[in-house]
């Protein structure tokens, strides 16, 4: 990736992250470990895993649960809880206090994947052409505009598990879309596995958002099947032509 492009994307992303943090903390951009209402589901899930089971106390989940075999389970996808495991293994001190940090981390991952996806699309269109200053400025503005969009700022307006799930779903879906682009242009087993992993994590964070990755994968597979079918028909036609020519 061109250094100027990367720096421009980072500048736009950092400015957007600052705006996001201000909204997330209600104008203070500080105290990122404040206790959050409906913010301890993922902490409870991480502690449950460490105890060797999936069920969670109904006192934590309240009405946001389903019952099976006398136990309560969270119906939110478990992906954000994976990040809680290292902290949960050490202490209960931050239970219900990691939502804001998790959302900011998801924003950072989103900026990274947006930058990578943007660069890959730019490479397909312009190849290895250098990035002039004017384009770099446009890249910074575009990154800021995408990340500090109205929809993501709305998500930042409330730090709770529902919006945290959306943030991780969006970030991981964009990562999966980059993987799909690579698989469509220069497929490899490594990229196929990486894309499948990101898509799975995206769906397991927020299913309605992660379906974007699933839909993209379905389109790619369908396209490959159509291509195989057309290549096969072309091959059969060429073989028939050679036979007739004899």
Short mmCIF file of C-alpha atoms in Angstrom, two decimals:
data_model
loop_
_atom_site.label_atom_id
_atom_site.label_comp_id
_atom_site.label_asym_id
_atom_site.label_seq_id
_atom_site.Cartn_x
_atom_site.Cartn_y
_atom_site.Cartn_z
CA UNK A 1 0.00 0.00 0.00
CA UNK A 2 1.23 3.49 -0.86
CA UNK A 3 2.51 5.29 2.24
CA UNK A 4 0.74 8.56 1.40
CA UNK A 5 -2.55 6.71 0.91
CA UNK A 6 -2.15 4.91 4.24
CA UNK A 7 -1.31 8.12 6.13
CA UNK A 8 -4.25 9.96 4.59
CA UNK A 9 -6.64 7.15 5.55
CA UNK A 10 -5.21 7.10 9.09
CA UNK A 11 -5.71 10.86 9.48
CA UNK A 12 -9.31 10.67 8.31
CA UNK A 13 -9.93 7.66 10.52
CA UNK A 14 -8.40 9.28 13.62
CA UNK A 15 -10.49 12.42 13.20
CA UNK A 16 -13.60 10.30 12.77
CA UNK A 17 -12.66 8.24 15.84
CA UNK A 18 -12.37 11.44 17.87
CA UNK A 19 -15.88 12.49 16.84
CA UNK A 20 -17.13 8.99 17.57
CA UNK A 21 -15.51 9.02 21.03
CA UNK A 22 -17.03 12.40 21.90
CA UNK A 23 -20.51 11.15 21.02
CA UNK A 24 -19.88 7.81 22.74
CA UNK A 25 -18.90 9.50 26.02
CA UNK A 26 -21.61 12.17 25.82
CA UNK A 27 -19.22 14.98 25.00
CA UNK A 28 -16.34 14.22 27.35
CA UNK A 29 -14.11 11.90 25.27
CA UNK A 30 -12.97 10.46 28.60
CA UNK A 31 -13.91 7.82 31.17
CA UNK A 32 -14.07 5.02 28.63
CA UNK A 33 -14.58 2.40 31.35
CA UNK A 34 -17.75 3.87 32.83
CA UNK A 35 -20.34 1.31 33.91
CA UNK A 36 -23.03 0.86 31.27
CA UNK A 37 -26.64 -0.21 31.64
CA UNK A 38 -27.17 -3.39 29.60
CA UNK A 39 -23.41 -3.59 29.15
CA UNK A 40 -22.48 -6.77 31.00
CA UNK A 41 -23.94 -9.52 28.79
CA UNK A 42 -20.66 -10.26 27.04
CA UNK A 43 -18.68 -10.18 30.28
CA UNK A 44 -21.09 -12.73 31.76
CA UNK A 45 -20.74 -14.89 28.66
CA UNK A 46 -16.94 -14.78 28.89
CA UNK A 47 -17.05 -15.80 32.56
CA UNK A 48 -19.48 -18.61 31.68
CA UNK A 49 -17.08 -19.98 29.07
CA UNK A 50 -14.24 -19.88 31.56
CA UNK A 51 -16.44 -21.88 33.94
CA UNK A 52 -17.01 -24.47 31.22
CA UNK A 53 -20.61 -23.74 30.15
CA UNK A 54 -22.73 -21.40 27.99
CA UNK A 55 -25.64 -20.52 30.27
CA UNK A 56 -25.80 -17.15 32.05
CA UNK A 57 -27.64 -16.01 35.15
CA UNK A 58 -31.13 -14.70 34.31
CA UNK A 59 -30.44 -11.83 36.72
CA UNK A 60 -27.91 -10.51 34.21
CA UNK A 61 -29.95 -11.04 31.06
CA UNK A 62 -33.38 -10.05 32.34
CA UNK A 63 -35.92 -10.33 29.53
CA UNK A 64 -33.12 -10.46 26.92
CA UNK A 65 -32.77 -14.23 27.11
CA UNK A 66 -34.19 -17.54 26.06
CA UNK A 67 -34.64 -20.62 28.22
CA UNK A 68 -33.55 -24.16 27.41
CA UNK A 69 -33.38 -27.16 29.77
CA UNK A 70 -33.85 -24.92 32.77
CA UNK A 71 -30.96 -22.58 31.88
CA UNK A 72 -30.83 -19.03 30.52
CA UNK A 73 -28.89 -18.12 27.39
CA UNK A 74 -28.05 -14.88 25.65
CA UNK A 75 -29.54 -14.54 22.18
CA UNK A 76 -26.96 -11.93 21.18
CA UNK A 77 -24.17 -13.34 19.02
CA UNK A 78 -21.07 -14.29 21.02
CA UNK A 79 -18.33 -12.62 18.94
CA UNK A 80 -17.79 -9.56 21.20
CA UNK A 81 -17.58 -11.88 24.20
CA UNK A 82 -14.45 -13.47 22.74
CA UNK A 83 -12.55 -10.23 23.34
CA UNK A 84 -13.65 -10.25 26.98
CA UNK A 85 -12.11 -13.64 27.77
CA UNK A 86 -8.55 -12.42 28.58
CA UNK A 87 -9.92 -9.73 30.92
CA UNK A 88 -12.53 -12.03 32.44
CA UNK A 89 -9.83 -14.62 33.15
CA UNK A 90 -8.07 -12.11 35.39
CA UNK A 91 -10.79 -10.08 37.10
CA UNK A 92 -14.47 -9.19 37.52
CA UNK A 93 -13.55 -5.55 38.05
CA UNK A 94 -14.43 -4.47 34.52
CA UNK A 95 -17.72 -6.32 34.18
CA UNK A 96 -20.15 -3.95 32.47
CA UNK A 97 -17.37 -1.41 31.86
CA UNK A 98 -15.84 -2.54 28.57
CA UNK A 99 -18.58 -1.63 26.11
CA UNK A 100 -17.18 1.76 25.12
CA UNK A 101 -13.65 0.43 24.68
CA UNK A 102 -14.96 -2.47 22.63
CA UNK A 103 -16.92 -0.13 20.35
CA UNK A 104 -13.86 2.07 19.84
CA UNK A 105 -11.76 -1.00 19.06
CA UNK A 106 -14.38 -2.08 16.53
CA UNK A 107 -14.16 1.38 14.98
CA UNK A 108 -10.38 1.00 14.66
CA UNK A 109 -10.81 -2.38 12.98
CA UNK A 110 -13.39 -0.82 10.66
CA UNK A 111 -10.97 1.96 9.64
CA UNK A 112 -8.29 -0.64 8.93
CA UNK A 113 -10.55 -2.76 6.74
CA UNK A 114 -12.02 0.28 4.96
CA UNK A 115 -8.50 1.45 4.14
CA UNK A 116 -7.49 -1.97 2.82
CA UNK A 117 -10.68 -2.34 0.77
CA UNK A 118 -10.33 1.20 -0.61
CA UNK A 119 -6.74 0.53 -1.66
CA UNK A 120 -7.60 -2.75 -3.38
CA UNK A 121 -10.39 -1.09 -5.36
CA UNK A 122 -8.06 1.78 -6.25
CA UNK A 123 -5.42 -0.70 -7.43
CA UNK A 124 -7.92 -2.43 -9.70
CA UNK A 125 -8.86 0.91 -11.26
CA UNK A 126 -5.50 2.71 -11.40
CA UNK A 127 -2.93 -0.01 -10.93
CA UNK A 128 0.34 1.15 -9.36
CA UNK A 129 -0.14 4.83 -10.23
CA UNK A 130 1.35 7.10 -7.53
CA UNK A 131 -0.95 8.91 -5.11
CA UNK A 132 -0.74 12.70 -5.59
CA UNK A 133 -1.43 15.11 -2.73
CA UNK A 134 -4.85 16.02 -4.03
CA UNK A 135 -5.94 12.40 -4.09
CA UNK A 136 -4.48 11.86 -0.62
CA UNK A 137 -6.60 14.75 0.69
CA UNK A 138 -9.67 13.22 -0.97
CA UNK A 139 -8.85 9.86 0.62
CA UNK A 140 -8.68 11.46 4.09
CA UNK A 141 -12.00 13.22 3.56
CA UNK A 142 -13.63 10.05 2.20
CA UNK A 143 -12.44 7.95 5.13
CA UNK A 144 -13.67 10.54 7.61
CA UNK A 145 -17.04 10.83 5.84
CA UNK A 146 -17.60 7.06 5.80
CA UNK A 147 -16.56 6.44 9.41
CA UNK A 148 -18.18 9.56 10.89
CA UNK A 149 -21.42 8.90 9.01
CA UNK A 150 -24.78 9.51 10.56
CA UNK A 151 -25.53 5.81 11.03
CA UNK A 152 -22.33 5.08 12.98
CA UNK A 153 -22.71 8.23 15.07
CA UNK A 154 -26.21 7.07 15.94
CA UNK A 155 -24.70 3.79 17.11
CA UNK A 156 -22.21 5.80 19.20
CA UNK A 157 -25.08 7.61 20.91
CA UNK A 158 -25.63 4.68 23.26
CA UNK A 159 -22.99 2.34 24.67
CA UNK A 160 -24.79 -0.95 25.22
CA UNK A 161 -24.60 -4.48 23.89
CA UNK A 162 -26.95 -3.91 20.96
CA UNK A 163 -24.83 -1.13 19.46
CA UNK A 164 -21.61 -2.93 20.30
CA UNK A 165 -22.87 -5.91 18.31
CA UNK A 166 -23.65 -3.64 15.35
CA UNK A 167 -20.17 -2.08 15.42
CA UNK A 168 -18.44 -5.44 15.32
CA UNK A 169 -20.83 -6.71 12.68
CA UNK A 170 -20.06 -3.74 10.43
CA UNK A 171 -16.28 -3.90 10.95
CA UNK A 172 -16.02 -7.64 10.32
CA UNK A 173 -18.37 -7.49 7.32
CA UNK A 174 -16.19 -4.87 5.63
CA UNK A 175 -13.19 -7.11 6.28
CA UNK A 176 -15.04 -10.04 4.71
CA UNK A 177 -15.90 -7.89 1.67
CA UNK A 178 -12.21 -7.18 1.15
CA UNK A 179 -11.61 -10.92 1.31
CA UNK A 180 -14.33 -11.54 -1.26
CA UNK A 181 -12.73 -9.02 -3.60
CA UNK A 182 -9.39 -10.79 -3.29
CA UNK A 183 -11.04 -14.19 -3.81
CA UNK A 184 -12.71 -12.88 -6.96
CA UNK A 185 -9.48 -11.51 -8.45
CA UNK A 186 -6.67 -13.68 -7.09
CA UNK A 187 -8.18 -16.56 -5.08
CA UNK A 188 -6.14 -18.62 -2.65
CA UNK A 189 -6.94 -21.06 0.14
CA UNK A 190 -5.58 -18.63 2.71
CA UNK A 191 -7.89 -15.83 1.59
CA UNK A 192 -10.88 -18.14 1.31
CA UNK A 193 -10.30 -19.31 4.89
CA UNK A 194 -9.77 -15.74 6.13
CA UNK A 195 -12.94 -14.52 4.42
CA UNK A 196 -14.97 -17.43 5.82
CA UNK A 197 -13.67 -16.68 9.33
CA UNK A 198 -14.53 -12.97 9.12
CA UNK A 199 -17.96 -13.73 7.70
CA UNK A 200 -18.68 -16.21 10.49
CA UNK A 201 -17.58 -13.74 13.16
CA UNK A 202 -19.65 -10.99 11.54
CA UNK A 203 -22.82 -13.09 11.55
CA UNK A 204 -22.05 -14.14 15.13
CA UNK A 205 -21.80 -10.49 16.14
CA UNK A 206 -24.93 -9.15 14.47
CA UNK A 207 -26.69 -11.52 12.09
CA UNK A 208 -28.61 -8.86 10.16
CA UNK A 209 -25.37 -6.99 9.44
CA UNK A 210 -23.21 -10.04 8.80
CA UNK A 211 -25.68 -11.25 6.19
CA UNK A 212 -23.95 -8.76 3.89
CA UNK A 213 -20.86 -10.95 3.97
CA UNK A 214 -22.97 -14.08 3.53
CA UNK A 215 -24.78 -12.54 0.57
CA UNK A 216 -21.50 -11.48 -1.01
CA UNK A 217 -20.13 -14.99 -0.60
CA UNK A 218 -23.24 -16.46 -2.19
CA UNK A 219 -22.90 -14.12 -5.18
CA UNK A 220 -19.22 -15.03 -5.58
CA UNK A 221 -19.97 -18.76 -5.45
CA UNK A 222 -22.84 -18.35 -7.92
CA UNK A 223 -20.57 -16.40 -10.26
CA UNK A 224 -17.91 -19.11 -10.10
CA UNK A 225 -20.51 -21.79 -10.88
CA UNK A 226 -21.79 -19.82 -13.87
CA UNK A 227 -18.22 -19.28 -15.07
CA UNK A 228 -17.45 -23.01 -14.75
CA UNK A 229 -20.64 -23.87 -16.66
CA UNK A 230 -19.84 -21.41 -19.47
CA UNK A 231 -16.25 -22.64 -19.69
CA UNK A 232 -17.52 -26.20 -19.89
CA UNK A 233 -19.98 -25.34 -22.65
CA UNK A 234 -17.28 -23.48 -24.55
CA UNK A 235 -14.97 -26.44 -24.18
CA UNK A 236 -17.63 -28.85 -25.44
CA UNK A 237 -18.37 -26.57 -28.41
CA UNK A 238 -14.70 -26.39 -29.32
CA UNK A 239 -14.36 -30.15 -29.05
CA UNK A 240 -17.40 -30.64 -31.31
CA UNK A 241 -15.94 -28.20 -33.85
CA UNK A 242 -12.68 -30.13 -33.95
CA UNK A 243 -14.55 -33.43 -34.45
CA UNK A 244 -16.68 -32.01 -37.27
CA UNK A 245 -13.58 -30.53 -38.89
CA UNK A 246 -12.08 -33.95 -39.18
#
